[in-house]
Tab-separated table of C-alpha atoms in Angstrom:
chain	number	residue	atom	x	y	z
A	1	UNK	CA	127.211	121.482	109.156
A	2	UNK	CA	129.222	120.716	106.015
A	3	UNK	CA	126.825	119.543	103.329
A	4	UNK	CA	129.509	117.379	101.752
A	5	UNK	CA	128.715	118.690	98.288
A	6	UNK	CA	130.671	121.912	97.787
A	7	UNK	CA	132.428	120.857	94.575
A	8	UNK	CA	129.159	119.989	92.867
A	9	UNK	CA	126.369	122.246	94.165
A	10	UNK	CA	126.973	125.748	95.570
A	11	UNK	CA	125.442	126.352	98.999
A	12	UNK	CA	123.265	129.219	97.698
A	13	UNK	CA	122.157	127.388	94.539
A	14	UNK	CA	118.573	127.250	93.325
A	15	UNK	CA	116.444	124.211	94.077
A	16	UNK	CA	116.942	121.369	91.558
A	17	UNK	CA	120.427	122.665	90.704
A	18	UNK	CA	121.997	120.257	88.156
A	19	UNK	CA	125.434	120.769	89.716
A	20	UNK	CA	128.501	122.624	88.509
A	21	UNK	CA	129.903	119.465	86.900
A	22	UNK	CA	126.805	118.909	84.749
A	23	UNK	CA	126.724	119.728	81.043
A	24	UNK	CA	123.507	121.638	81.884
A	25	UNK	CA	125.241	123.796	84.505
A	26	UNK	CA	124.145	127.400	84.045
A	27	UNK	CA	121.853	126.437	81.167
A	28	UNK	CA	119.009	124.462	82.768
A	29	UNK	CA	115.667	126.066	83.632
A	30	UNK	CA	116.517	125.661	87.330
A	31	UNK	CA	119.554	127.911	86.817
A	32	UNK	CA	117.548	131.009	85.909
A	33	UNK	CA	118.293	133.821	88.359
A	34	UNK	CA	120.871	131.801	90.320
A	35	UNK	CA	123.826	133.932	91.500
A	36	UNK	CA	126.167	131.130	90.365
A	37	UNK	CA	124.727	130.813	86.841
A	38	UNK	CA	127.544	132.479	84.924
A	39	UNK	CA	130.330	130.822	86.909
A	40	UNK	CA	128.719	127.402	86.640
A	41	UNK	CA	128.263	127.695	82.887
A	42	UNK	CA	131.975	128.419	82.442
A	43	UNK	CA	133.275	125.976	85.055
A	44	UNK	CA	135.270	122.919	83.881
A	45	UNK	CA	133.199	119.750	83.657
A	46	UNK	CA	134.267	116.319	84.826
A	47	UNK	CA	133.392	113.332	87.006
A	48	UNK	CA	132.424	113.893	90.623
A	49	UNK	CA	135.424	112.822	92.755
A	50	UNK	CA	133.097	111.991	95.637
A	51	UNK	CA	131.645	109.114	93.620
A	52	UNK	CA	134.994	107.353	93.930
A	53	UNK	CA	134.860	107.711	97.728
A	54	UNK	CA	131.268	106.398	97.749
A	55	UNK	CA	132.283	103.410	95.630
A	56	UNK	CA	135.053	102.616	98.109
A	57	UNK	CA	132.615	102.753	101.044
A	58	UNK	CA	130.036	100.626	99.234
A	59	UNK	CA	132.604	97.989	98.231
A	60	UNK	CA	131.939	96.202	101.534
A	61	UNK	CA	128.139	96.173	101.045
A	62	UNK	CA	126.852	93.102	99.198
A	63	UNK	CA	123.245	94.135	98.514
A	64	UNK	CA	121.546	97.542	98.315
A	65	UNK	CA	117.756	97.767	98.401
A	66	UNK	CA	115.668	100.936	98.078
A	67	UNK	CA	112.253	101.067	99.774
A	68	UNK	CA	110.013	103.515	97.931
A	69	UNK	CA	106.413	104.695	97.936
A	70	UNK	CA	104.483	106.983	95.664
A	71	UNK	CA	102.435	108.436	98.517
A	72	UNK	CA	103.163	109.191	102.151
A	73	UNK	CA	101.492	107.379	105.020
A	74	UNK	CA	101.423	103.929	103.418
A	75	UNK	CA	103.745	102.314	105.972
A	76	UNK	CA	107.000	102.438	103.984
A	77	UNK	CA	109.192	103.217	106.993
A	78	UNK	CA	107.443	100.540	109.049
A	79	UNK	CA	108.197	98.036	106.298
A	80	UNK	CA	111.833	99.216	106.072
A	81	UNK	CA	112.282	98.804	109.819
A	82	UNK	CA	110.654	95.372	109.961
A	83	UNK	CA	112.581	94.211	106.874
A	84	UNK	CA	115.783	95.178	108.673
A	85	UNK	CA	114.729	93.345	111.842
A	86	UNK	CA	113.842	90.234	109.801
A	87	UNK	CA	117.156	90.198	107.927
A	88	UNK	CA	119.053	90.651	111.189
A	89	UNK	CA	117.122	87.713	112.689
A	90	UNK	CA	118.440	85.633	109.765
A	91	UNK	CA	121.982	86.479	110.938
A	92	UNK	CA	122.646	88.980	108.164
A	93	UNK	CA	124.612	92.149	108.855
A	94	UNK	CA	122.220	94.990	108.047
A	95	UNK	CA	122.482	98.743	107.547
A	96	UNK	CA	119.388	100.956	107.475
A	97	UNK	CA	119.835	104.381	105.877
A	98	UNK	CA	117.027	106.907	106.343
A	99	UNK	CA	117.130	109.515	103.539
A	100	UNK	CA	113.753	111.016	104.405
A	101	UNK	CA	115.404	114.287	105.379
A	102	UNK	CA	112.262	116.250	106.252
A	103	UNK	CA	110.402	113.421	108.009
A	104	UNK	CA	112.915	111.029	109.579
A	105	UNK	CA	110.931	108.344	111.422
A	106	UNK	CA	113.441	105.492	111.430
A	107	UNK	CA	115.034	106.408	114.813
A	108	UNK	CA	111.569	106.101	116.411
A	109	UNK	CA	110.796	102.814	114.665
A	110	UNK	CA	114.086	101.271	115.769
A	111	UNK	CA	113.800	102.496	119.360
A	112	UNK	CA	116.822	104.784	118.927
A	113	UNK	CA	115.374	108.216	119.672
A	114	UNK	CA	117.821	110.485	121.478
A	115	UNK	CA	120.918	108.687	120.169
A	116	UNK	CA	123.754	110.628	118.575
A	117	UNK	CA	126.213	109.965	115.771
A	118	UNK	CA	129.858	109.535	116.758
A	119	UNK	CA	132.972	110.104	114.661
A	120	UNK	CA	136.160	108.110	114.536
A	121	UNK	CA	139.213	108.027	112.275
A	122	UNK	CA	137.168	105.753	109.991
A	123	UNK	CA	134.314	108.260	109.610
A	124	UNK	CA	130.839	108.575	111.049
A	125	UNK	CA	129.691	105.543	113.016
A	126	UNK	CA	126.095	104.317	112.572
A	127	UNK	CA	123.915	103.966	115.653
A	128	UNK	CA	123.500	100.252	116.381
A	129	UNK	CA	120.673	98.109	117.642
A	130	UNK	CA	121.816	94.483	117.756
A	131	UNK	CA	123.384	93.822	114.322
A	132	UNK	CA	121.589	96.692	112.558
A	133	UNK	CA	123.538	99.875	111.869
A	134	UNK	CA	121.242	102.893	111.477
A	135	UNK	CA	121.895	106.340	110.009
A	136	UNK	CA	119.395	109.204	109.901
A	137	UNK	CA	119.274	112.986	109.972
A	138	UNK	CA	117.065	112.423	113.026
A	139	UNK	CA	120.206	111.704	115.063
A	140	UNK	CA	121.551	115.167	114.244
A	141	UNK	CA	118.601	117.301	115.329
A	142	UNK	CA	119.013	119.047	118.692
A	143	UNK	CA	115.244	118.760	119.190
A	144	UNK	CA	113.176	115.990	117.532
A	145	UNK	CA	110.457	118.583	116.962
A	146	UNK	CA	112.756	120.790	114.873
A	147	UNK	CA	111.664	121.221	111.263
A	148	UNK	CA	114.266	120.489	108.582
A	149	UNK	CA	113.762	123.339	106.098
A	150	UNK	CA	116.336	122.589	103.444
A	151	UNK	CA	116.448	123.169	99.698
A	152	UNK	CA	117.326	120.333	97.351
A	153	UNK	CA	121.108	120.934	97.153
A	154	UNK	CA	121.559	120.700	100.901
A	155	UNK	CA	119.426	117.538	101.101
A	156	UNK	CA	121.491	116.030	98.301
A	157	UNK	CA	124.646	116.976	100.172
A	158	UNK	CA	123.719	115.181	103.383
A	159	UNK	CA	122.719	112.048	101.448
A	160	UNK	CA	126.118	112.087	99.765
A	161	UNK	CA	127.762	112.538	103.144
A	162	UNK	CA	125.883	109.545	104.570
A	163	UNK	CA	127.202	107.388	101.717
A	164	UNK	CA	130.727	108.827	101.602
A	165	UNK	CA	131.560	109.415	105.257
A	166	UNK	CA	129.664	106.709	107.168
A	167	UNK	CA	131.745	103.653	108.024
A	168	UNK	CA	129.247	100.851	107.449
A	169	UNK	CA	131.802	98.063	107.564
A	170	UNK	CA	130.944	94.647	106.125
A	171	UNK	CA	127.225	94.538	105.327
A	172	UNK	CA	125.065	91.883	103.720
A	173	UNK	CA	122.274	94.414	103.132
A	174	UNK	CA	121.918	98.173	103.066
A	175	UNK	CA	118.215	99.072	103.208
A	176	UNK	CA	117.521	102.650	102.105
A	177	UNK	CA	114.269	104.182	103.367
A	178	UNK	CA	113.377	106.985	100.949
A	179	UNK	CA	110.742	109.724	101.264
A	180	UNK	CA	107.547	109.545	99.179
A	181	UNK	CA	107.646	110.685	95.586
A	182	UNK	CA	110.286	110.880	92.866
A	183	UNK	CA	112.167	114.086	93.644
A	184	UNK	CA	115.641	115.245	94.683
A	185	UNK	CA	116.411	112.550	97.253
A	186	UNK	CA	115.497	109.762	94.830
A	187	UNK	CA	117.535	111.194	91.974
A	188	UNK	CA	120.512	111.667	94.320
A	189	UNK	CA	120.516	108.173	95.809
A	190	UNK	CA	120.305	106.622	92.344
A	191	UNK	CA	123.045	108.894	90.985
A	192	UNK	CA	125.367	108.232	93.921
A	193	UNK	CA	124.807	104.458	94.161
A	194	UNK	CA	124.138	103.344	90.604
A	195	UNK	CA	127.758	102.661	89.694
A	196	UNK	CA	128.179	100.577	92.868
A	197	UNK	CA	125.227	98.336	91.960
A	198	UNK	CA	121.667	98.671	93.288
A	199	UNK	CA	119.836	95.356	93.566
A	200	UNK	CA	116.521	97.106	93.117
A	201	UNK	CA	113.539	98.750	94.772
A	202	UNK	CA	110.657	97.487	96.859
A	203	UNK	CA	107.598	99.681	96.441
A	204	UNK	CA	105.019	99.939	99.232
A	205	UNK	CA	101.408	100.937	98.609
A	206	UNK	CA	97.926	100.640	100.082
A	207	UNK	CA	95.065	99.014	98.131
A	208	UNK	CA	93.026	102.030	97.038
A	209	UNK	CA	93.333	103.750	93.665
A	210	UNK	CA	94.461	107.100	95.102
A	211	UNK	CA	97.635	105.373	96.307
A	212	UNK	CA	98.114	103.143	93.271
A	213	UNK	CA	98.037	106.158	90.932
A	214	UNK	CA	101.180	107.485	92.587
A	215	UNK	CA	102.784	104.043	92.761
A	216	UNK	CA	102.524	103.753	88.981
A	217	UNK	CA	104.623	106.922	88.793
A	218	UNK	CA	107.162	105.369	91.171
A	219	UNK	CA	107.434	102.283	88.954
A	220	UNK	CA	107.853	104.543	85.931
A	221	UNK	CA	110.652	106.390	87.745
A	222	UNK	CA	112.481	103.119	88.448
A	223	UNK	CA	112.224	102.059	84.833
A	224	UNK	CA	113.507	105.425	83.583
A	225	UNK	CA	116.578	105.399	85.826
A	226	UNK	CA	117.282	101.685	85.301
A	227	UNK	CA	116.500	100.413	88.806
A	228	UNK	CA	114.884	96.940	88.891
A	229	UNK	CA	111.568	96.729	90.733
A	230	UNK	CA	112.008	93.785	93.100
A	231	UNK	CA	108.310	93.841	93.858
A	232	UNK	CA	105.331	95.690	95.247
A	233	UNK	CA	103.962	95.207	98.771
A	234	UNK	CA	100.314	95.987	99.469
A	235	UNK	CA	100.296	97.276	103.033
A	236	UNK	CA	97.244	97.892	105.244
A	237	UNK	CA	95.426	95.254	103.221
A	238	UNK	CA	92.374	94.879	105.440
A	239	UNK	CA	92.104	95.335	109.209
A	240	UNK	CA	92.972	92.015	110.817
A	241	UNK	CA	92.988	91.324	114.547
A	242	UNK	CA	91.844	88.714	117.086
A	243	UNK	CA	88.159	88.789	118.029
A	244	UNK	CA	89.177	89.334	121.651
A	245	UNK	CA	90.944	92.605	120.736
A	246	UNK	CA	87.792	94.336	119.534
A	247	UNK	CA	85.721	96.733	121.593
A	248	UNK	CA	81.995	96.151	121.146
A	249	UNK	CA	79.555	99.062	121.232
A	250	UNK	CA	75.780	99.253	121.281
A	251	UNK	CA	74.394	101.954	119.043
A	252	UNK	CA	72.749	104.781	120.876
A	253	UNK	CA	69.816	106.868	119.775
A	254	UNK	CA	69.386	110.652	119.764
A	255	UNK	CA	73.113	111.231	119.093
A	256	UNK	CA	74.252	109.955	122.476
A	257	UNK	CA	77.546	108.146	123.023
A	258	UNK	CA	77.331	104.423	122.175
A	259	UNK	CA	77.376	102.072	125.142
A	260	UNK	CA	80.434	99.882	125.656
A	261	UNK	CA	79.149	96.283	125.881
A	262	UNK	CA	82.500	94.526	125.432
A	263	UNK	CA	82.367	92.790	128.814
A	264	UNK	CA	78.866	91.452	128.116
A	265	UNK	CA	79.827	90.211	124.614
A	266	UNK	CA	82.931	88.470	125.930
A	267	UNK	CA	80.881	86.810	128.645
A	268	UNK	CA	78.333	85.521	126.126
A	269	UNK	CA	81.058	84.185	123.834
A	270	UNK	CA	82.841	82.403	126.671
A	271	UNK	CA	79.612	80.792	127.802
A	272	UNK	CA	77.843	80.054	124.507
A	273	UNK	CA	80.608	79.820	121.853
A	274	UNK	CA	84.097	79.675	123.373
A	275	UNK	CA	85.499	78.316	120.101
A	276	UNK	CA	84.928	81.755	118.532
A	277	UNK	CA	87.419	83.390	120.893
A	278	UNK	CA	90.336	81.964	118.928
A	279	UNK	CA	89.214	83.472	115.616
A	280	UNK	CA	90.767	86.407	113.812
A	281	UNK	CA	88.388	88.989	112.326
A	282	UNK	CA	89.075	90.851	109.097
A	283	UNK	CA	87.399	93.847	107.483
A	284	UNK	CA	88.282	95.957	104.443
A	285	UNK	CA	89.312	99.484	105.346
A	286	UNK	CA	90.313	100.744	101.906
A	287	UNK	CA	88.413	100.223	98.674
A	288	UNK	CA	90.171	97.433	96.774
A	289	UNK	CA	87.395	96.821	94.253
A	290	UNK	CA	89.776	97.853	91.481
A	291	UNK	CA	91.960	94.821	92.116
A	292	UNK	CA	94.481	96.524	94.367
A	293	UNK	CA	98.244	96.209	93.969
A	294	UNK	CA	98.065	92.698	92.517
A	295	UNK	CA	96.139	93.831	89.452
A	296	UNK	CA	98.324	96.903	89.025
A	297	UNK	CA	101.452	94.718	89.054
A	298	UNK	CA	100.062	92.611	86.214
A	299	UNK	CA	99.284	95.742	84.212
A	300	UNK	CA	102.710	97.304	84.895
A	301	UNK	CA	104.702	94.096	84.439
A	302	UNK	CA	106.335	94.037	87.893
A	303	UNK	CA	106.347	91.345	90.624
A	304	UNK	CA	103.722	91.357	93.379
A	305	UNK	CA	105.295	90.311	96.684
A	306	UNK	CA	102.143	90.060	98.790
A	307	UNK	CA	99.808	91.708	101.267
A	308	UNK	CA	100.352	92.864	104.841
A	309	UNK	CA	97.221	93.430	106.916
A	310	UNK	CA	96.517	96.553	108.909
A	311	UNK	CA	97.458	95.112	112.286
A	312	UNK	CA	97.187	97.280	115.419
A	313	UNK	CA	99.835	95.117	117.058
A	314	UNK	CA	102.304	95.808	114.250
A	315	UNK	CA	101.528	99.521	114.653
A	316	UNK	CA	102.268	99.221	118.370
A	317	UNK	CA	105.569	97.440	117.691
A	318	UNK	CA	106.581	100.258	115.327
A	319	UNK	CA	105.647	102.909	117.890
A	320	UNK	CA	107.749	101.123	120.504
A	321	UNK	CA	110.696	100.555	118.162
A	322	UNK	CA	110.458	96.780	118.374
A	323	UNK	CA	110.577	93.882	115.973
A	324	UNK	CA	107.232	92.234	115.250
A	325	UNK	CA	108.928	88.867	114.749
A	326	UNK	CA	109.212	86.242	117.442
A	327	UNK	CA	106.235	87.676	119.328
A	328	UNK	CA	102.954	85.782	119.397
A	329	UNK	CA	101.015	89.016	119.726
A	330	UNK	CA	102.244	90.085	116.251
A	331	UNK	CA	101.434	86.756	114.648
A	332	UNK	CA	99.104	87.953	111.888
A	333	UNK	CA	101.319	90.636	110.384
A	334	UNK	CA	104.619	88.899	111.169
A	335	UNK	CA	103.527	85.831	109.211
A	336	UNK	CA	102.586	87.968	106.187
A	337	UNK	CA	105.856	89.902	106.329
A	338	UNK	CA	107.877	86.689	106.634
A	339	UNK	CA	106.313	85.262	103.477
A	340	UNK	CA	107.076	88.469	101.564
A	341	UNK	CA	110.688	88.650	102.763
A	342	UNK	CA	111.385	84.989	101.976
A	343	UNK	CA	109.921	85.475	98.499
A	344	UNK	CA	112.098	88.554	98.029
A	345	UNK	CA	115.256	86.697	99.009
A	346	UNK	CA	114.459	83.618	96.955
A	347	UNK	CA	113.269	85.267	93.751
A	348	UNK	CA	115.379	88.392	93.612
A	349	UNK	CA	118.244	89.380	95.829
A	350	UNK	CA	119.572	85.931	96.675
A	351	UNK	CA	118.196	84.169	93.595
């Protein structure tokens, strides 16, 4: 497959290649030992012509939002998917671009597994679910279990191709779901989109320090490249679910399996305290004694958008590729997400 980046990065270039157009071409540390080093150093320098094509494509997109995380497994893709569903429910035209090349999960979370990209005279067509156009490398893999083993230049090339060759049409929002960290994909998306205007980044974390350490680096990255931080979302902020959803176990002695007493507990509650059946129980899963994301935001000088509980029903909606909005069974997490999204629209993007 054409990587869409031949004029800038040779196909056999080293990882972290600065590109043949860069002033550092052939001189950077990443160039050492590259077969293209001498040619790149002597090549004429100038603006990347593909950036003009990207600007033309992005001219019909009103708002561009990056969703970032310092660490994997914090629910960034779940948030990206549910943000897209929420915006679509508000009658916005939404595009969702998955640039997590090695771990594309957006097709699963939108219920679009097995779909394929089609081409027309206008370019690549996104895969649609309702009013959400979706693009991901996951649509291009012959087998969803195939590993994507690509060096940086090829990953950068496919991201450029998504921006240059995909016909998004008129969009109110383009949500970009990025992989964890601050590496090639992040540098590329900022480089390719910056001149077209990026509204900013939403950063997703979990409450514990091991996640917040990496999030601080993500905030630092945004500041260095000039991307506004629209806010931080603390995901998995306590396990929250209805009392009736729990399974109740009686501890066993001598290392035996605990006894399931759920039916007995439910019977007692119905008979003795039926009013308790409507309660929602909450417990802390991660250590938030350090103040969590809210305290970090104060220290780093960025907005705190709010907390989303660890909700098994939200997890189920993501697994099934469904929206968690408009469903009573997702009430706890949907309410939290709605507050965050309304705050985002009011204070930042639509402010």
